[in-house]
CSV table of C-alpha atoms and ligand atoms in Angstrom, one decimal:
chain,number,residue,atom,x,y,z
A,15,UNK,CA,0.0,0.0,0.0
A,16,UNK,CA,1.5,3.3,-1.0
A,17,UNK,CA,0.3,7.0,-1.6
A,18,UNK,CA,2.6,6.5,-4.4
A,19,UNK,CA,0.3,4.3,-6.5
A,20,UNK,CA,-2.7,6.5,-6.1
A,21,UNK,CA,-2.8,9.7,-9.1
A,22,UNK,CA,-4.8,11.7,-7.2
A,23,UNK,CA,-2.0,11.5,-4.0
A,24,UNK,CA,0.6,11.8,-5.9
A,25,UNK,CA,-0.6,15.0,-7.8
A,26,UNK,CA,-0.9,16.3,-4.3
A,27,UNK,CA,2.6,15.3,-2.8
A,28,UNK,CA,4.3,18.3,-3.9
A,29,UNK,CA,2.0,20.7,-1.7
A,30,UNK,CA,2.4,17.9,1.3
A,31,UNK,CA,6.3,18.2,0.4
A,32,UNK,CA,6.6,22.0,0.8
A,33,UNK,CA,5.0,22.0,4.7
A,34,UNK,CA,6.9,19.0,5.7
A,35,UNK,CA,10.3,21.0,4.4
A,36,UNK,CA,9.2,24.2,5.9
A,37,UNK,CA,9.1,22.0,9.3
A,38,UNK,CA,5.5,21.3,9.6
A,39,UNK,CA,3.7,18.2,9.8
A,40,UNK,CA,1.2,17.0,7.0
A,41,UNK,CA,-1.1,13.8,6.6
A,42,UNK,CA,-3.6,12.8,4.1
A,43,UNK,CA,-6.6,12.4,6.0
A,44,UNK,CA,-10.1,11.1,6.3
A,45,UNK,CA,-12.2,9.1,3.5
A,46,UNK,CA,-9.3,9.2,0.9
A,47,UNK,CA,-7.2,7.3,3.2
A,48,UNK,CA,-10.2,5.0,4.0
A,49,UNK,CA,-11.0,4.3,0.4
A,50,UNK,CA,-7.3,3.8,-0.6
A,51,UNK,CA,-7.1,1.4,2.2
A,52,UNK,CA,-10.4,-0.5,0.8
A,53,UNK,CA,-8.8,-0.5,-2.5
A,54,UNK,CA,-11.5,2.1,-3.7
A,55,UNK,CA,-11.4,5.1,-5.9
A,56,UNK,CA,-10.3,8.1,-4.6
A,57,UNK,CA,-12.6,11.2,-5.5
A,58,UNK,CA,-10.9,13.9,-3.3
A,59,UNK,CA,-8.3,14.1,-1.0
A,60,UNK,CA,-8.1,16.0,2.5
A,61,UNK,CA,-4.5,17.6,3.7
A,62,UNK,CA,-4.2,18.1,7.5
A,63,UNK,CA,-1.7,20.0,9.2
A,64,UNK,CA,0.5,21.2,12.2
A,65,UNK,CA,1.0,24.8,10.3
A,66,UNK,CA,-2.3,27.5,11.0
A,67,UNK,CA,-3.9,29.0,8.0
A,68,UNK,CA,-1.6,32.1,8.6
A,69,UNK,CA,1.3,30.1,7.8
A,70,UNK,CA,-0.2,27.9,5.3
A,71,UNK,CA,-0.8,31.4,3.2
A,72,UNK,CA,2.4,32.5,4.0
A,73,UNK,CA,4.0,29.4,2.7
A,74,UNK,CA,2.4,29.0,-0.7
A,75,UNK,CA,1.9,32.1,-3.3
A,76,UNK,CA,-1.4,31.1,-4.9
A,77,UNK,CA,-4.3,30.5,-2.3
A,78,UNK,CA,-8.2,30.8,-1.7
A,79,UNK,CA,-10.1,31.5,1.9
A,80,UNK,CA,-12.3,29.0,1.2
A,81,UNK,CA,-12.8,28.5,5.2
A,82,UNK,CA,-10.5,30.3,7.2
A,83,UNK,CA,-12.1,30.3,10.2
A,84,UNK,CA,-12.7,26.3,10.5
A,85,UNK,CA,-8.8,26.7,9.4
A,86,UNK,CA,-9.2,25.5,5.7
A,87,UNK,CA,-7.2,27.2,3.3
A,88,UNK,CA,-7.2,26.1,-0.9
A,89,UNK,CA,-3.5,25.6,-1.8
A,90,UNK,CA,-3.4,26.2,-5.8
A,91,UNK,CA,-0.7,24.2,-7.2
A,92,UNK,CA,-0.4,23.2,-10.7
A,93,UNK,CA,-3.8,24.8,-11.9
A,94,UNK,CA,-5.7,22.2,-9.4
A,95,UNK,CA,-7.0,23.9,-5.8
A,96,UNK,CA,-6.0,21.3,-2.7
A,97,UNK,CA,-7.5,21.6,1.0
A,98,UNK,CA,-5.0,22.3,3.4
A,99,UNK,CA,-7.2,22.6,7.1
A,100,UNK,CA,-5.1,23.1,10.1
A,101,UNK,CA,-5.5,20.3,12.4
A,102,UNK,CA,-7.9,21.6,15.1
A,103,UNK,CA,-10.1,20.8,18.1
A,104,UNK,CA,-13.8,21.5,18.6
A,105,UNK,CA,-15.9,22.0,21.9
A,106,UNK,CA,-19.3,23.4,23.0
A,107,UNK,CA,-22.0,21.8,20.8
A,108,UNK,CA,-25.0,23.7,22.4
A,109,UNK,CA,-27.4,22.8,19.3
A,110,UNK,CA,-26.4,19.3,18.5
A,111,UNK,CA,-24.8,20.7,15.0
A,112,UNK,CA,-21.9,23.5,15.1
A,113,UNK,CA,-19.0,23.5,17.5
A,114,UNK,CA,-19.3,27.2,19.6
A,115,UNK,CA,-15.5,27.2,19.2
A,116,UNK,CA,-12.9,25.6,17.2
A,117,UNK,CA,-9.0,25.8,18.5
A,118,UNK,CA,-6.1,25.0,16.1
A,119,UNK,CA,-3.7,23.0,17.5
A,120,UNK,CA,-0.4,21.3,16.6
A,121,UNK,CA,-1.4,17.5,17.3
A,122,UNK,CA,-2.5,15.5,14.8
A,123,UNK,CA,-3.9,12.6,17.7
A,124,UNK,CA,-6.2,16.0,18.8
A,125,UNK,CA,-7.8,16.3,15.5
A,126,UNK,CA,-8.4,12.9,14.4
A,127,UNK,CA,-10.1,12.7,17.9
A,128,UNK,CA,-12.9,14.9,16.7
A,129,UNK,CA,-13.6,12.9,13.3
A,130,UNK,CA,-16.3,11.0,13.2
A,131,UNK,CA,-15.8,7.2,12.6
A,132,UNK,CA,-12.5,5.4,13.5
A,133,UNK,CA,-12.3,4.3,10.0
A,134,UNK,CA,-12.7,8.1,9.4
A,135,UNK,CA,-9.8,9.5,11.5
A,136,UNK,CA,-7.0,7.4,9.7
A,137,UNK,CA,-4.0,9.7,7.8
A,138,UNK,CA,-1.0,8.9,6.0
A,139,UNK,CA,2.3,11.0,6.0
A,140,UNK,CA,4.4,11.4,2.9
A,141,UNK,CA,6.5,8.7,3.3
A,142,UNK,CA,3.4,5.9,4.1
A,143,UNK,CA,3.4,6.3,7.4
A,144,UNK,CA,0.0,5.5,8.2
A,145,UNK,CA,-1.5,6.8,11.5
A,146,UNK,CA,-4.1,5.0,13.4
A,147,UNK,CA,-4.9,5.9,16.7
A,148,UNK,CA,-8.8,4.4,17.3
A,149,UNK,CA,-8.3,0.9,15.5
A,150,UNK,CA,-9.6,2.5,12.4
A,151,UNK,CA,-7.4,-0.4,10.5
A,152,UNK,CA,-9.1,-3.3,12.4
A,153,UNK,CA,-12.7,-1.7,12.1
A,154,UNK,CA,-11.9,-1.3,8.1
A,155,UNK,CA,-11.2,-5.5,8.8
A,156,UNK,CA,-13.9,-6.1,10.5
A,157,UNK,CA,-16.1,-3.8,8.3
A,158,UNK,CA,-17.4,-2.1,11.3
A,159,UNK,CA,-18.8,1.9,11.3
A,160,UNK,CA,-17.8,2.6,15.2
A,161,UNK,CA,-17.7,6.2,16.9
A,162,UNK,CA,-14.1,8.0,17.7
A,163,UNK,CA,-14.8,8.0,21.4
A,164,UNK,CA,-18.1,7.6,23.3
A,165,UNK,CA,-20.9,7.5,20.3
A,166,UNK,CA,-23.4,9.6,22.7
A,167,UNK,CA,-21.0,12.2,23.2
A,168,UNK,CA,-20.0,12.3,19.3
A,169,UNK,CA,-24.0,12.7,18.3
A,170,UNK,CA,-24.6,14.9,21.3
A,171,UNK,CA,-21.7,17.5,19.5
A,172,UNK,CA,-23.3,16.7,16.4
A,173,UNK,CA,-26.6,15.0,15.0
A,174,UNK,CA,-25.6,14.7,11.6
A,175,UNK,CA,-23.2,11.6,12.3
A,176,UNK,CA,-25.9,9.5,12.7
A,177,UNK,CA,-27.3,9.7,9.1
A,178,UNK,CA,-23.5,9.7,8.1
A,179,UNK,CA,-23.6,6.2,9.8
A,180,UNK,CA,-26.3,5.1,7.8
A,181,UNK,CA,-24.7,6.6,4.3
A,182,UNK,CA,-21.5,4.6,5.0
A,183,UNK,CA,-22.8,0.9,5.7
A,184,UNK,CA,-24.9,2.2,2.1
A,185,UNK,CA,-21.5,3.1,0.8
A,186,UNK,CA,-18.9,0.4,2.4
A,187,UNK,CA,-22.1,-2.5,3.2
A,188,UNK,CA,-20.4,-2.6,6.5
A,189,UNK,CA,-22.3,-2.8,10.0
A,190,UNK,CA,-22.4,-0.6,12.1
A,191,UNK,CA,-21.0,-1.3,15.7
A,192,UNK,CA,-23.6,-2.2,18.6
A,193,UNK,CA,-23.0,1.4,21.1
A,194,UNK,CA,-22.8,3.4,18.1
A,195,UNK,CA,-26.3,1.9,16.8
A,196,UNK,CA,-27.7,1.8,19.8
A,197,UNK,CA,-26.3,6.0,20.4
A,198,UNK,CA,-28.5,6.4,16.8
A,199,UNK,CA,-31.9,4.8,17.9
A,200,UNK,CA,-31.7,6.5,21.2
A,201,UNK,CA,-30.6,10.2,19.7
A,202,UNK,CA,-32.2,10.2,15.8
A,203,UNK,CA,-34.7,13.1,16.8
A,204,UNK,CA,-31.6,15.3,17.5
A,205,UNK,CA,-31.1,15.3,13.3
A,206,UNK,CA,-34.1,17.3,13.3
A,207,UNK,CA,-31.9,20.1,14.4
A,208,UNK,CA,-29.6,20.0,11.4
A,209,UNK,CA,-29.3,22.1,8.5
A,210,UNK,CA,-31.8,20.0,5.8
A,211,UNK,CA,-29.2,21.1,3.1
A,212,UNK,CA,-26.3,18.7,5.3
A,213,UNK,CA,-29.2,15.9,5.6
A,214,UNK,CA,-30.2,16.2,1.9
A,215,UNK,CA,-25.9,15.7,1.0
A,216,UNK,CA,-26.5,12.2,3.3
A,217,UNK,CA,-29.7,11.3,2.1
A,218,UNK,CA,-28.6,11.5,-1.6
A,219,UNK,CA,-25.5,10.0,-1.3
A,220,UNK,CA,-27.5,7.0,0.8
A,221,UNK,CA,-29.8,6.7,-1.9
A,222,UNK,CA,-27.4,6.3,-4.7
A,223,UNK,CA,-24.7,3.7,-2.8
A,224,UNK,CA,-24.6,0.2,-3.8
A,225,UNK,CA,-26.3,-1.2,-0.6
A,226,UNK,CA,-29.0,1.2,-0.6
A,227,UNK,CA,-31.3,-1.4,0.6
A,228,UNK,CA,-29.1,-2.4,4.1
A,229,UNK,CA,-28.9,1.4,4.1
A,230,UNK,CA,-32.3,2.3,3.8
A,231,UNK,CA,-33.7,-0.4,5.9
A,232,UNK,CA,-31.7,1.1,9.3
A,233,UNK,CA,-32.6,4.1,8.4
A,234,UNK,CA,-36.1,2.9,8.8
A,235,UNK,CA,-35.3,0.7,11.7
A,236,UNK,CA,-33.3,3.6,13.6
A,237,UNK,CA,-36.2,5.7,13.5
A,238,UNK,CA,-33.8,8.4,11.7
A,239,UNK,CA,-36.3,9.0,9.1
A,240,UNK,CA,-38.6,10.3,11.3
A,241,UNK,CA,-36.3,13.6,12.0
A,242,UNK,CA,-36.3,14.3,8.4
A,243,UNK,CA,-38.6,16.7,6.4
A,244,UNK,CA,-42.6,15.3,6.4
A,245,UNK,CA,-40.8,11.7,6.2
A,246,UNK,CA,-42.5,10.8,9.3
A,247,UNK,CA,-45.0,7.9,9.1
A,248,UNK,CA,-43.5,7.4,5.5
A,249,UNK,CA,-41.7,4.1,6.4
A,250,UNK,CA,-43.3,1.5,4.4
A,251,UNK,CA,-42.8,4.2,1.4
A,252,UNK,CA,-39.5,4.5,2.0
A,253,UNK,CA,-39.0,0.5,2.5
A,254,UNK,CA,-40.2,0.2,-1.0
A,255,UNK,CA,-37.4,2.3,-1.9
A,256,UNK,CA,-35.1,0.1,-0.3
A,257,UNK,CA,-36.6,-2.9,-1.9
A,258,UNK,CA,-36.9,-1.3,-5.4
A,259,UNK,CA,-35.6,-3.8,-7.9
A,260,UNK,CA,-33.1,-1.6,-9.4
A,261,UNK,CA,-29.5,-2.4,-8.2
A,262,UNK,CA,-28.2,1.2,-8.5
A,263,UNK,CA,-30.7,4.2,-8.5
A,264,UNK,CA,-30.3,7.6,-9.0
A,265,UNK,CA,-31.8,10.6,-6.9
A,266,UNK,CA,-34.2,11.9,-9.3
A,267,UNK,CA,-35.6,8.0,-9.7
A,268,UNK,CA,-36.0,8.1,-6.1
A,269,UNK,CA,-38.0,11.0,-5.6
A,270,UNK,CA,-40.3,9.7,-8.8
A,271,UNK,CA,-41.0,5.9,-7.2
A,272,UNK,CA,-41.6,8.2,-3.6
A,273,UNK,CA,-43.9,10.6,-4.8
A,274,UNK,CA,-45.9,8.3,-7.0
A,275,UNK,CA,-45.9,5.9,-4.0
A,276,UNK,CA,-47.8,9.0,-1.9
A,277,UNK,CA,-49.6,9.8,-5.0
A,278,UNK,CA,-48.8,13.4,-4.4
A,279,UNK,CA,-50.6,16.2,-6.3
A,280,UNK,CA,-47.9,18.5,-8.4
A,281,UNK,CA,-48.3,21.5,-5.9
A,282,UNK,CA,-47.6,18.7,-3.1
A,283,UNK,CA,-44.2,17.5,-4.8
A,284,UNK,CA,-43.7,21.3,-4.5
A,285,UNK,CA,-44.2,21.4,-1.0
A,286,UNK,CA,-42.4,18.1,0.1
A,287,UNK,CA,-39.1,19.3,-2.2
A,288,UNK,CA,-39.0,22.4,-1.1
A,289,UNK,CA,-38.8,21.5,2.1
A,290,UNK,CA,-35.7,19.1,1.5
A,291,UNK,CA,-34.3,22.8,0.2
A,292,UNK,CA,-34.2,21.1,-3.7
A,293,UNK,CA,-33.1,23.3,-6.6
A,294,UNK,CA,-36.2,24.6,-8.7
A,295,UNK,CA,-33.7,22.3,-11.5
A,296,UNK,CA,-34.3,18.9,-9.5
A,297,UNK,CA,-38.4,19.8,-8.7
A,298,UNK,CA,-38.8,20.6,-12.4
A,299,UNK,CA,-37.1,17.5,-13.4
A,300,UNK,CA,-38.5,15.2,-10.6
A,301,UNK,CA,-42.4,16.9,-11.7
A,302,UNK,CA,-41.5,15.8,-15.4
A,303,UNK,CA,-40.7,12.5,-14.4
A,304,UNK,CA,-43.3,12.0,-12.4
A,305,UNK,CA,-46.1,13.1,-15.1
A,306,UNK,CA,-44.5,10.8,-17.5
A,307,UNK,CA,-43.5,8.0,-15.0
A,308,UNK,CA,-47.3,8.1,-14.4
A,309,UNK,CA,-48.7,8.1,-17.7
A,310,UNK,CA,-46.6,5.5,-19.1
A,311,UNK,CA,-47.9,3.2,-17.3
A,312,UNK,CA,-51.0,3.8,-19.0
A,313,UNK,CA,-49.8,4.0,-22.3
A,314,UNK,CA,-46.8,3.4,-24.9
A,315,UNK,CA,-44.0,6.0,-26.3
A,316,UNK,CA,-45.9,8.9,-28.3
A,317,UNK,CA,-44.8,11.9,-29.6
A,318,UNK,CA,-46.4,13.7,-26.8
A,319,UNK,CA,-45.3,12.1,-23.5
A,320,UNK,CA,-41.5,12.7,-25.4
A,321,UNK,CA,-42.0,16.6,-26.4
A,322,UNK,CA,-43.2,16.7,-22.9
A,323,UNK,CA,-40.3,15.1,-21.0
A,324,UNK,CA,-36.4,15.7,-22.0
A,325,UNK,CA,-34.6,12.7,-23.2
A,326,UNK,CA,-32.6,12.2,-19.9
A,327,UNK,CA,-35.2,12.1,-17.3
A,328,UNK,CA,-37.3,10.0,-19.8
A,329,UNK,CA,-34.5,7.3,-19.7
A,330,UNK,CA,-34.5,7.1,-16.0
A,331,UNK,CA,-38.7,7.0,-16.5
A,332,UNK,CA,-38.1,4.2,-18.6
A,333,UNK,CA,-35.3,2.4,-16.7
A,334,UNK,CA,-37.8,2.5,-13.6
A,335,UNK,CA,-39.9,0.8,-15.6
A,336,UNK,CA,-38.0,-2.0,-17.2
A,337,UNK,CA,-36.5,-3.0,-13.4
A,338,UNK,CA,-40.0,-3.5,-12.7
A,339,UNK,CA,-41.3,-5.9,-15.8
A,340,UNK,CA,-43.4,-2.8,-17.7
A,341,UNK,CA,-41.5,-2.1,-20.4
A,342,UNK,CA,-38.8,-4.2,-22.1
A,343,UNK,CA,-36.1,-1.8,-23.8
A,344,UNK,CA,-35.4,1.7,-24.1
A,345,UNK,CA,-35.6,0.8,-27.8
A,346,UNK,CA,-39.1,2.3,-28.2
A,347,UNK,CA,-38.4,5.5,-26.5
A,348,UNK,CA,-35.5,6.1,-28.2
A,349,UNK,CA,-37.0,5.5,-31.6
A,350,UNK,CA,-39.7,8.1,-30.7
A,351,UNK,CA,-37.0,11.0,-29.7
A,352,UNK,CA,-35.3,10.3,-32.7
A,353,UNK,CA,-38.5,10.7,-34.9
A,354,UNK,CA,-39.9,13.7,-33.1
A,355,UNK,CA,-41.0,16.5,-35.5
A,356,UNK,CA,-40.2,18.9,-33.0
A,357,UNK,CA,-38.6,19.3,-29.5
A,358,UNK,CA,-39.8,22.6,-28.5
A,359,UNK,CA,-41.8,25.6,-29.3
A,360,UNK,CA,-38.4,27.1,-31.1
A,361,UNK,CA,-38.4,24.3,-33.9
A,362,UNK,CA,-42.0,25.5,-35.5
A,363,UNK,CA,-41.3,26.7,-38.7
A,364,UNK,CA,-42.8,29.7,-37.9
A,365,UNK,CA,-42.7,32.6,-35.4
A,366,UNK,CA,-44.5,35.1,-33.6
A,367,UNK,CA,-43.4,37.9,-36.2
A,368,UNK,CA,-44.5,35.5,-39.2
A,369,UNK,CA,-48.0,35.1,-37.7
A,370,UNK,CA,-48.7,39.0,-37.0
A,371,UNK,CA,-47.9,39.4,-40.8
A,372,UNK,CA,-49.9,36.6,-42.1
A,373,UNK,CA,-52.8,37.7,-39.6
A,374,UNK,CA,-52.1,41.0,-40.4
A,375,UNK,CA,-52.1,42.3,-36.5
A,376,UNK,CA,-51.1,45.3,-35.4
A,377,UNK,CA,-49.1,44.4,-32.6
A,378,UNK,CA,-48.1,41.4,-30.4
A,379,UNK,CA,-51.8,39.6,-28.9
A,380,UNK,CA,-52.6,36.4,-27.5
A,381,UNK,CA,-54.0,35.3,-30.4
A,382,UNK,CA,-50.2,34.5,-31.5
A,383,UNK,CA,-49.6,32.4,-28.5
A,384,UNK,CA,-53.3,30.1,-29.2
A,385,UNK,CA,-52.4,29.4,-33.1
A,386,UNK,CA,-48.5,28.5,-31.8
A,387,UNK,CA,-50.3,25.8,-29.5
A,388,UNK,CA,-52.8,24.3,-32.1
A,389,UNK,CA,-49.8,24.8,-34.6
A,390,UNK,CA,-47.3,22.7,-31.9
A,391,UNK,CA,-50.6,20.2,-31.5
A,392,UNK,CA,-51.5,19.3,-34.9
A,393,UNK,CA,-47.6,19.1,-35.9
A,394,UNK,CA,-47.3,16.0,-32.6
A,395,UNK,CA,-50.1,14.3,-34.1
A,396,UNK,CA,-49.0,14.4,-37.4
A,397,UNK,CA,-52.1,16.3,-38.9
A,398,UNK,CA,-49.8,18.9,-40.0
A,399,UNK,CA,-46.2,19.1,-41.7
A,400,UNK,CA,-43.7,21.1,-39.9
A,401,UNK,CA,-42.9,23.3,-43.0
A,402,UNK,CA,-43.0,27.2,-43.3
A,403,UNK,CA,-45.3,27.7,-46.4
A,404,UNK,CA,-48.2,24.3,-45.6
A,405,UNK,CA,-47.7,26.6,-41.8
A,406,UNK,CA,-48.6,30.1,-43.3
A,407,UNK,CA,-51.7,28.7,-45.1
A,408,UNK,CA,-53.0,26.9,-42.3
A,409,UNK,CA,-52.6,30.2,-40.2
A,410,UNK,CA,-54.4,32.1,-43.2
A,411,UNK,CA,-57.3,29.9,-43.6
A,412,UNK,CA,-58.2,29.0,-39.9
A,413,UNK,CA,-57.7,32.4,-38.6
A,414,UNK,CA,-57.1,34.9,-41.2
A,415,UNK,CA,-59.8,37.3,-42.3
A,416,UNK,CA,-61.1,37.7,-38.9
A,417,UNK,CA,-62.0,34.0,-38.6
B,514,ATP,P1,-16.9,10.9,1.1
B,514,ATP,O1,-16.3,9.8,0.4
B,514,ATP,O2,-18.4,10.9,1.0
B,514,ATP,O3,-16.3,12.2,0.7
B,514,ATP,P2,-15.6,11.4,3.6
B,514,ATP,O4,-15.3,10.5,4.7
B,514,ATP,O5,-14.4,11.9,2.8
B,514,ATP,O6,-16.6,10.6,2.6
B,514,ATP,P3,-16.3,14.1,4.0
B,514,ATP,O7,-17.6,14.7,4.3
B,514,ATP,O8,-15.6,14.5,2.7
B,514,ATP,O9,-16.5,12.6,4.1
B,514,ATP,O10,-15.4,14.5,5.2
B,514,ATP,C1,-14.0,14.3,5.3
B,514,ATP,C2,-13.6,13.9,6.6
B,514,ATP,O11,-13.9,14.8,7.6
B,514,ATP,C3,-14.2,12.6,7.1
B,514,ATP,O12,-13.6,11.4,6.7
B,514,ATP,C4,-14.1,12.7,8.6
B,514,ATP,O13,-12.8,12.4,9.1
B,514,ATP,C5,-14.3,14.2,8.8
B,514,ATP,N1,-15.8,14.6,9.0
B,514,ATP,C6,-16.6,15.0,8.1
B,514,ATP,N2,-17.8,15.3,8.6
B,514,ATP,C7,-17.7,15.1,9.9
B,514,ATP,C8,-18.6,15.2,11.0
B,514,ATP,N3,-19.9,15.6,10.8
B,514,ATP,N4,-18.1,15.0,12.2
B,514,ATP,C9,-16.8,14.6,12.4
B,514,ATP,N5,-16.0,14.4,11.4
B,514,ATP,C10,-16.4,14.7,10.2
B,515,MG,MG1,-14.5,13.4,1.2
């Protein structure tokens, strides 16, 4: 095992290099370690260190604030931004989710002691050295999720651990350890206190990890649900999440097999996503997925249910569909975006400025926006070619002349 092997490490080594020479310590630390210990990809890596942000700037021309004051300081090297956080101490969690003081020290031991998991607070020094104070290596062994410390304590500082618990065994399909589980069932309401944004970054990467089903089920079992946005009394729903016979699903598919599950109205998919603070982005797509989730269970592909729904979403629609034994292939839906006369309103032949001079108007009415809709209509059922001059004549003879 060596940092050596590992690109992203490597890339990073020269930053690690330049604190170590200058007579600081420096560790890669937290999840990359983990994962390059489990013999997983590497997506980002963490540098800790003895040196304070102060000298960390002082040290390295190119650098970022990006969180000064929780001691994290973006090192630019080589085009690529790398976070360097000074290794620090936290105390005084009055509302179960931010520390009332954090305290830089120069011991490594003191800030791995605040991480969260023991398989969490592992680092790695530039020559290999790894650092293991809390048994993180045997835990990784014995695939075990178990607190740094007393697990009351840790979700007493701070209530988001708990559903971090739950997103690892969905990530790693480890267990998690008996005091820490039992900590979760007996604290889960405290999550109610966190920031939904910090819950919705744990519920989403829960719902897309490979044992989403392990996952989801404690979540159930724990009663964590329960603390998070109008998911109380929702557990069978969310069971059949769990259970959904798709091995690897995506957010937006989640929130689709949920929502039809409540058969929610479209204001009420409103309500419940804004309240898990979703983009206006994800409740657009997850209402367009939902309409055409819904109504292709009724019927096949048509040039309708595709104008209506963009390709993407539509293939997660459709792959929802084909886990479950409704449909057999995308082949159908792909043949009907291919042959689609038009995509949107833009591809009609014909424009506003066209219809106020076949029509003859004096200025902009609503009249331009009904004959764009029957025009859009006729051309998705086919009544109608999408080409300029058959266009202007229809326009002429169904509304011209003050018809
Ligand atoms: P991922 O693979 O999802 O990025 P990660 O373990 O790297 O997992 P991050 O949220 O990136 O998770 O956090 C980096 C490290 O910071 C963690 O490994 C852990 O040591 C520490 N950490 C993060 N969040 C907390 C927390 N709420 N309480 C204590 N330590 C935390
Ligand atoms: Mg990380």
């Amino acid at each position: 095992m060596s940092i050596q092997k590992e690109p992203l490490f490597l890339k990073a080594l020269p930053v690690m290099k330049q604190l170590v020479d200058a007579g600081y310590e420096a560790y890669f630390v937290g999840g990359s370690v983990r994962d390059m210990l489990l013999h997983k990809p590497i997506s980002d890596v963490d540098i800790a260190t003895s040196a304070t942000p102060h000298e960390v700037k002082e040290l390295f021309p190119h650098t970022v604030d990006v969180g000064i004051e929780h001691g994290t300081v973006m090192v630019i090297h080589h085009k690529e931004g790398y976070e360097v956080t000074t290794f620090r101490t936290e105390e005084g969690y009055e509302d179960f989710r931010h520390p009332d003081k954090v305290t830089f020290v120069r011991s490594l031991e003191e800030d791995l002691k605040r991480r969260d998991f023991t398989i969490n607070a592992l680092a790695i020094g530039i020559d290999d050295q790894l650092i293991d104070f809390f048994d993180g290596i045997g835990d990784l062994e014995r695939q075990c999720i178990r607190c740094v410390g007393d697990a009351n304590e840790r979700f007493n500082e701070d209530a988001l651990r708990m559903f971090r618990a739950v997103r690892f065994v969905g990530q790693l399909g480890f267990q998690i350890e008996e005091e820490t589980r039992h900590a979760i069932s007996l604290l889960k309401m405290n999550l109610s206190k966190v920031a939904v944004e910090r819950m919705k970054v744990e519920f989403e990467k829960m719902i897309q990890s490979s044992y989403r089903k392990e996952a989801m089920e404690l979540f159930v079992e724990t009663g964590l649900y329960q603390a998070c946005p109008l998911f109380d009394g929702k557990d069978n729903i969310l069971l059949k999440i769990a259970q959904f016979s798709l091995k690897e699903m995506s957010v937006l598919q989640a929130w689709i097999v949920l929502v039809d599950e409540l058969h929610l109205s479209d204001k009420e998919v409103t309500y419940l996503l804004k309240s898990w603070k979703s983009s206006n982005e994800q409740i657009r797509d997850v209402l367009m997925g939902y309409r055409t989730y819904c109504a292709r269970k009724e019927e096949e592909w048509n040039f309708f249910l595709a104008y209506a729904c963009s390709y993407e979403v539509a293939c997660e629609v459709e792959q929802l569909l084909i886990a479950q034994g409704k449909s057999e292939s995308v082949r159908e839906l792909e043949g009907t975006y291919q042959s689609l006369p038009i995509r949107s309103m833009n591809d009609i032949q014909l424009n506003g400025h066209d219809i106020i001079r076949i029509l003859q108007l004096e200025k902009k009415g609503p009249i331009i926006g009904q004959v764009l809709k029957m025009v859009e209509k006729l051309i998705l059922e086919q009544s109608i070619q999408n080409d300029t001059e058959i266009l202007e004549d229809f326009v002429l003879n169904h509304f011209g002349n003050g018809k």
